[in-house]
Amino acid sequence: MIEQFIPAASTYAGNIDGQIDLIFVLVGFWFILSEAVFFGLIFRFRKKEGQPAEYITGEEKSQKRWITIPHVLVLVCDVFIIWGAINVWYHVKQDLPPAQETVRIIGQQWTWTFVHPGPDKQLGTADDIAKVNELHLKVDTTYHFKLEARDVVHSFSVPVFRLKQDAIPGRVITGWFEPTLTGEFDIQCAEMCGIGHGLMGAKLSVESAAEHAAWVASESPLELAAANM
Ligand SMILES: [Cu+2]
């Protein structure tokens, strides 16, 4: 349902969409049913000539059933929603699959800096590629991200991944994603972080293995240094 409005471009996007669909269907069912009963009763027991209004305490069993039976059924639906939510949360946020590559993400007022591993595929080495407001990823690759904030709380949001993670000053937060679609997508800060918050967007490029290798080769500082010698 949701991917008709925005692509699902990570391995776990479908899990999150499924959870939202489940909530939509269960809550939607009870919403429509309760509104139908509500307006149906209003219409059925509307003012009629010669019929005095009845005072209802709501203590009779036959009346209380209108509350208790739907109440129990709604609680049963809640169990399904909570069970699904715990599973999705565990998969996305708690369980960390082994990384094939790692990127560093730094939020600050009001820009994102992305540090990509260079040709050696290791972060924290001389050939790292730092980019402002540009994140380059290889499709079908499991990434860990190390998320930091330099000043205030930011939130790293990638709608096509269905990923949103707060960045907290003084902490390095590790998470993961695996892109499944190539293309250009939006990244946006999703936590009010000052007057430039609305402008704190970035571009995500998900590339095929060959495209990504070409990008790494063309951007690597060591390669550039060698080319300039
Ligand atoms: Cu912000």
mmCIF file of C-alpha atoms and ligand atoms in Angstrom:
data_model
loop_
_atom_site.group_PDB
_atom_site.id
_atom_site.type_symbol
_atom_site.label_atom_id
_atom_site.label_comp_id
_atom_site.label_asym_id
_atom_site.label_seq_id
_atom_site.Cartn_x
_atom_site.Cartn_y
_atom_site.Cartn_z
ATOM 1 C CA MET A 1 0.000 0.000 0.000
ATOM 2 C CA ILE A 2 2.654 2.525 1.116
ATOM 3 C CA GLU A 3 5.147 1.666 -1.646
ATOM 4 C CA GLN A 4 2.626 3.084 -4.140
ATOM 5 C CA PHE A 5 3.388 6.499 -2.644
ATOM 6 C CA ILE A 6 7.088 6.122 -1.850
ATOM 7 C CA PRO A 7 9.459 3.352 -2.996
ATOM 8 C CA ALA A 8 10.552 0.717 -0.497
ATOM 9 C CA ALA A 9 14.329 0.661 -0.995
ATOM 10 C CA SER A 10 15.750 -1.307 1.934
ATOM 11 C CA THR A 11 15.459 -4.928 3.047
ATOM 12 C CA TYR A 12 13.386 -3.938 6.087
ATOM 13 C CA ALA A 13 11.137 -1.334 4.417
ATOM 14 C CA GLY A 14 8.600 -4.093 3.672
ATOM 15 C CA ASN A 15 8.500 -5.156 7.341
ATOM 16 C CA ILE A 16 7.711 -1.608 8.450
ATOM 17 C CA ASP A 17 5.123 -1.127 5.690
ATOM 18 C CA GLY A 18 3.519 -4.443 6.675
ATOM 19 C CA GLN A 19 3.251 -3.294 10.286
ATOM 20 C CA ILE A 20 1.673 0.016 9.259
ATOM 21 C CA ASP A 21 -0.745 -1.826 6.941
ATOM 22 C CA LEU A 22 -1.721 -4.120 9.833
ATOM 23 C CA ILE A 23 -2.443 -1.128 12.095
ATOM 24 C CA PHE A 24 -4.346 0.602 9.282
ATOM 25 C CA VAL A 25 -6.586 -2.408 8.627
ATOM 26 C CA LEU A 26 -7.322 -3.255 12.278
ATOM 27 C CA VAL A 27 -7.851 0.336 13.442
ATOM 28 C CA GLY A 28 -9.771 1.152 10.242
ATOM 29 C CA PHE A 29 -12.127 -1.800 10.783
ATOM 30 C CA TRP A 30 -12.960 -0.718 14.343
ATOM 31 C CA PHE A 31 -13.239 2.937 13.354
ATOM 32 C CA ILE A 32 -15.776 2.236 10.598
ATOM 33 C CA LEU A 33 -17.723 -0.255 12.733
ATOM 34 C CA SER A 34 -17.909 2.044 15.771
ATOM 35 C CA GLU A 35 -18.934 5.074 13.693
ATOM 36 C CA ALA A 36 -21.613 2.982 11.948
ATOM 37 C CA VAL A 37 -23.002 1.740 15.287
ATOM 38 C CA PHE A 38 -22.790 5.230 16.809
ATOM 39 C CA PHE A 39 -24.678 6.990 14.021
ATOM 40 C CA GLY A 40 -26.997 3.988 13.576
ATOM 41 C CA LEU A 41 -28.080 4.198 17.228
ATOM 42 C CA ILE A 42 -28.502 7.976 17.039
ATOM 43 C CA PHE A 43 -30.772 7.535 14.016
ATOM 44 C CA ARG A 44 -32.697 4.579 15.374
ATOM 45 C CA PHE A 45 -33.436 6.172 18.743
ATOM 46 C CA ARG A 46 -34.049 9.681 17.447
ATOM 47 C CA LYS A 47 -36.836 11.821 18.915
ATOM 48 C CA LYS A 48 -40.294 10.379 18.298
ATOM 49 C CA GLU A 49 -43.661 11.900 19.106
ATOM 50 C CA GLY A 50 -45.191 10.494 22.284
ATOM 51 C CA GLN A 51 -42.073 8.547 23.299
ATOM 52 C CA PRO A 52 -40.392 9.923 26.434
ATOM 53 C CA ALA A 53 -36.604 9.656 26.765
ATOM 54 C CA GLU A 54 -35.333 6.817 28.942
ATOM 55 C CA TYR A 55 -32.707 7.314 31.646
ATOM 56 C CA ILE A 56 -29.935 4.752 31.156
ATOM 57 C CA THR A 57 -27.431 4.031 33.918
ATOM 58 C CA GLY A 58 -25.355 1.658 31.809
ATOM 59 C CA GLU A 59 -25.305 -0.878 34.644
ATOM 60 C CA GLU A 60 -27.532 -3.513 33.053
ATOM 61 C CA LYS A 61 -25.659 -6.491 31.635
ATOM 62 C CA SER A 62 -27.380 -6.237 28.257
ATOM 63 C CA GLN A 63 -26.085 -2.659 27.916
ATOM 64 C CA LYS A 64 -22.622 -3.236 29.341
ATOM 65 C CA ARG A 65 -22.029 -5.891 26.667
ATOM 66 C CA TRP A 66 -21.879 -3.099 24.084
ATOM 67 C CA ILE A 67 -18.667 -2.021 25.810
ATOM 68 C CA THR A 68 -17.119 -5.219 27.172
ATOM 69 C CA ILE A 69 -17.326 -7.400 24.041
ATOM 70 C CA PRO A 70 -15.743 -4.861 21.638
ATOM 71 C CA HIS A 71 -13.250 -3.967 24.382
ATOM 72 C CA VAL A 72 -11.983 -7.556 24.602
ATOM 73 C CA LEU A 73 -11.896 -7.907 20.795
ATOM 74 C CA VAL A 74 -9.915 -4.651 20.466
ATOM 75 C CA LEU A 75 -7.449 -5.945 23.072
ATOM 76 C CA VAL A 76 -7.000 -9.115 20.987
ATOM 77 C CA CYS A 77 -6.191 -6.902 17.970
ATOM 78 C CA ASP A 78 -3.717 -4.974 20.151
ATOM 79 C CA VAL A 79 -1.872 -8.203 20.915
ATOM 80 C CA PHE A 80 -1.347 -8.780 17.167
ATOM 81 C CA ILE A 81 -0.177 -5.179 16.658
ATOM 82 C CA ILE A 82 2.226 -5.271 19.624
ATOM 83 C CA TRP A 83 3.591 -8.678 18.630
ATOM 84 C CA GLY A 84 4.253 -7.412 15.096
ATOM 85 C CA ALA A 85 5.783 -4.163 16.381
ATOM 86 C CA ILE A 86 8.195 -5.977 18.713
ATOM 87 C CA ASN A 87 9.317 -8.254 15.874
ATOM 88 C CA VAL A 88 9.879 -5.356 13.456
ATOM 89 C CA TRP A 89 11.647 -3.252 16.106
ATOM 90 C CA TYR A 90 13.956 -6.134 16.983
ATOM 91 C CA HIS A 91 14.783 -6.776 13.319
ATOM 92 C CA VAL A 92 15.455 -3.117 12.458
ATOM 93 C CA LYS A 93 16.943 -1.681 15.651
ATOM 94 C CA GLN A 94 18.176 -4.465 17.932
ATOM 95 C CA ASP A 95 19.523 -7.162 15.658
ATOM 96 C CA LEU A 96 22.703 -6.048 13.894
ATOM 97 C CA PRO A 97 23.609 -8.228 10.894
ATOM 98 C CA PRO A 98 27.338 -8.374 10.068
ATOM 99 C CA ALA A 99 28.498 -5.371 8.050
ATOM 100 C CA GLN A 100 29.933 -5.617 4.563
ATOM 101 C CA GLU A 101 30.773 -1.911 4.699
ATOM 102 C CA THR A 102 30.515 0.882 7.261
ATOM 103 C CA VAL A 103 29.840 4.598 6.813
ATOM 104 C CA ARG A 104 30.173 7.462 9.285
ATOM 105 C CA ILE A 105 27.345 9.987 9.399
ATOM 106 C CA ILE A 106 27.784 13.310 11.176
ATOM 107 C CA GLY A 107 24.940 15.776 11.693
ATOM 108 C CA GLN A 108 25.576 19.401 12.570
ATOM 109 C CA GLN A 109 23.672 22.676 12.216
ATOM 110 C CA TRP A 110 22.659 22.405 9.353
ATOM 111 C CA THR A 111 24.345 19.860 7.205
ATOM 112 C CA TRP A 112 25.211 16.176 6.968
ATOM 113 C CA THR A 113 28.743 14.895 6.481
ATOM 114 C CA PHE A 114 29.188 11.354 5.196
ATOM 115 C CA VAL A 115 32.505 9.539 5.476
ATOM 116 C CA HIS A 116 32.710 6.611 3.047
ATOM 117 C CA PRO A 117 35.427 3.962 3.069
ATOM 118 C CA GLY A 118 37.880 4.324 0.175
ATOM 119 C CA PRO A 119 39.257 1.551 -2.050
ATOM 120 C CA ASP A 120 40.568 -0.354 1.023
ATOM 121 C CA LYS A 121 36.918 -0.664 2.257
ATOM 122 C CA GLN A 122 38.097 0.351 5.765
ATOM 123 C CA LEU A 123 36.850 3.398 7.623
ATOM 124 C CA GLY A 124 39.307 5.635 9.462
ATOM 125 C CA THR A 125 42.108 5.281 6.923
ATOM 126 C CA ALA A 126 43.774 7.876 4.692
ATOM 127 C CA ASP A 127 41.713 7.011 1.616
ATOM 128 C CA ASP A 128 38.314 7.726 3.247
ATOM 129 C CA ILE A 129 35.966 9.839 1.147
ATOM 130 C CA ALA A 130 34.197 12.625 3.069
ATOM 131 C CA LYS A 131 31.234 14.274 1.357
ATOM 132 C CA VAL A 132 28.837 16.998 2.442
ATOM 133 C CA ASN A 133 25.132 16.255 1.872
ATOM 134 C CA GLU A 134 25.913 13.302 -0.435
ATOM 135 C CA LEU A 135 25.763 9.673 0.622
ATOM 136 C CA HIS A 136 26.862 7.036 -1.880
ATOM 137 C CA LEU A 137 25.954 3.395 -1.292
ATOM 138 C CA LYS A 138 26.263 0.128 -3.165
ATOM 139 C CA VAL A 139 23.013 -1.748 -3.761
ATOM 140 C CA ASP A 140 22.441 -5.126 -2.022
ATOM 141 C CA THR A 141 25.182 -4.437 0.520
ATOM 142 C CA THR A 142 24.720 -4.549 4.290
ATOM 143 C CA TYR A 143 25.956 -1.304 5.799
ATOM 144 C CA HIS A 144 26.535 -0.335 9.376
ATOM 145 C CA PHE A 145 26.301 3.370 10.069
ATOM 146 C CA LYS A 146 28.023 5.220 12.897
ATOM 147 C CA LEU A 147 25.842 8.231 13.599
ATOM 148 C CA GLU A 148 27.105 11.292 15.450
ATOM 149 C CA ALA A 149 25.935 14.850 16.168
ATOM 150 C CA ARG A 150 28.345 17.761 16.592
ATOM 151 C CA ASP A 151 26.070 20.269 18.334
ATOM 152 C CA VAL A 152 22.399 19.501 19.040
ATOM 153 C CA VAL A 153 20.078 16.536 18.539
ATOM 154 C CA HIS A 154 19.419 15.733 14.875
ATOM 155 C CA SER A 155 17.583 12.816 13.293
ATOM 156 C CA PHE A 156 18.850 10.896 10.293
ATOM 157 C CA SER A 157 15.794 10.101 8.204
ATOM 158 C CA VAL A 158 15.760 8.133 4.938
ATOM 159 C CA PRO A 159 12.087 7.723 3.996
ATOM 160 C CA VAL A 160 12.703 5.149 1.224
ATOM 161 C CA PHE A 161 14.572 2.956 3.729
ATOM 162 C CA ARG A 162 11.830 3.597 6.357
ATOM 163 C CA LEU A 163 14.741 4.519 8.627
ATOM 164 C CA LYS A 164 14.779 7.274 11.219
ATOM 165 C CA GLN A 165 17.421 7.469 13.927
ATOM 166 C CA ASP A 166 18.184 10.301 16.333
ATOM 167 C CA ALA A 167 21.759 11.581 16.442
ATOM 168 C CA ILE A 168 22.791 12.577 19.971
ATOM 169 C CA PRO A 169 25.792 14.818 20.770
ATOM 170 C CA GLY A 170 28.476 12.840 22.619
ATOM 171 C CA ARG A 171 27.270 9.455 21.412
ATOM 172 C CA VAL A 172 28.087 7.263 18.433
ATOM 173 C CA ILE A 173 24.950 5.325 17.511
ATOM 174 C CA THR A 174 25.375 2.210 15.389
ATOM 175 C CA GLY A 175 22.611 0.991 13.097
ATOM 176 C CA TRP A 176 22.248 -0.788 9.792
ATOM 177 C CA PHE A 177 20.514 -0.824 6.431
ATOM 178 C CA GLU A 178 20.736 -2.719 3.164
ATOM 179 C CA PRO A 179 19.689 -0.791 0.039
ATOM 180 C CA THR A 180 17.711 -2.830 -2.498
ATOM 181 C CA LEU A 181 16.953 -0.245 -5.218
ATOM 182 C CA THR A 182 19.346 1.886 -7.229
ATOM 183 C CA GLY A 183 18.561 5.558 -7.743
ATOM 184 C CA GLU A 184 18.609 8.975 -6.102
ATOM 185 C CA PHE A 185 16.640 9.423 -2.900
ATOM 186 C CA ASP A 186 16.106 12.014 -0.173
ATOM 187 C CA ILE A 187 17.696 12.259 3.246
ATOM 188 C CA GLN A 188 16.228 14.762 5.681
ATOM 189 C CA CYS A 189 16.893 15.831 9.249
ATOM 190 C CA ALA A 190 13.766 14.849 11.178
ATOM 191 C CA GLU A 191 14.416 16.564 14.512
ATOM 192 C CA MET A 192 13.915 20.306 15.018
ATOM 193 C CA CYS A 193 17.503 21.519 15.304
ATOM 194 C CA GLY A 194 17.333 25.273 14.770
ATOM 195 C CA ILE A 195 16.421 27.825 12.133
ATOM 196 C CA GLY A 196 18.075 25.882 9.278
ATOM 197 C CA HIS A 197 16.418 22.556 10.143
ATOM 198 C CA GLY A 198 14.115 22.580 7.113
ATOM 199 C CA LEU A 199 17.123 23.004 4.813
ATOM 200 C CA MET A 200 19.053 20.124 6.367
ATOM 201 C CA GLY A 201 18.508 17.651 3.565
ATOM 202 C CA ALA A 202 20.952 15.502 1.632
ATOM 203 C CA LYS A 203 21.033 13.256 -1.433
ATOM 204 C CA LEU A 204 21.323 9.507 -1.270
ATOM 205 C CA SER A 205 22.721 7.746 -4.352
ATOM 206 C CA VAL A 206 22.344 3.988 -4.421
ATOM 207 C CA GLU A 207 24.558 2.618 -7.172
ATOM 208 C CA SER A 208 25.259 -0.737 -8.791
ATOM 209 C CA ALA A 209 28.524 -2.419 -7.767
ATOM 210 C CA ALA A 210 30.298 -1.229 -10.930
ATOM 211 C CA GLU A 211 29.002 2.348 -10.636
ATOM 212 C CA HIS A 212 29.949 2.477 -6.982
ATOM 213 C CA ALA A 213 33.456 1.145 -7.630
ATOM 214 C CA ALA A 214 33.900 3.801 -10.325
ATOM 215 C CA TRP A 215 32.690 6.501 -7.934
ATOM 216 C CA VAL A 216 35.055 5.324 -5.175
ATOM 217 C CA ALA A 217 37.965 5.263 -7.621
ATOM 218 C CA SER A 218 37.185 8.756 -8.904
ATOM 219 C CA GLU A 219 36.735 10.284 -5.435
ATOM 220 C CA SER A 220 39.412 8.558 -3.389
ATOM 221 C CA PRO A 221 41.911 11.132 -2.057
ATOM 222 C CA LEU A 222 44.855 8.744 -2.577
ATOM 223 C CA GLU A 223 43.833 8.044 -6.170
ATOM 224 C CA LEU A 224 43.468 11.782 -6.731
ATOM 225 C CA ALA A 225 46.872 12.410 -5.186
ATOM 226 C CA ALA A 226 48.440 9.706 -7.361
ATOM 227 C CA ALA A 227 46.748 11.119 -10.463
ATOM 228 C CA ASN A 228 48.085 14.594 -9.693
ATOM 229 C CA MET A 229 51.676 13.458 -9.227
HETATM 230 CU CU CU B 1 17.046 19.239 12.063
#
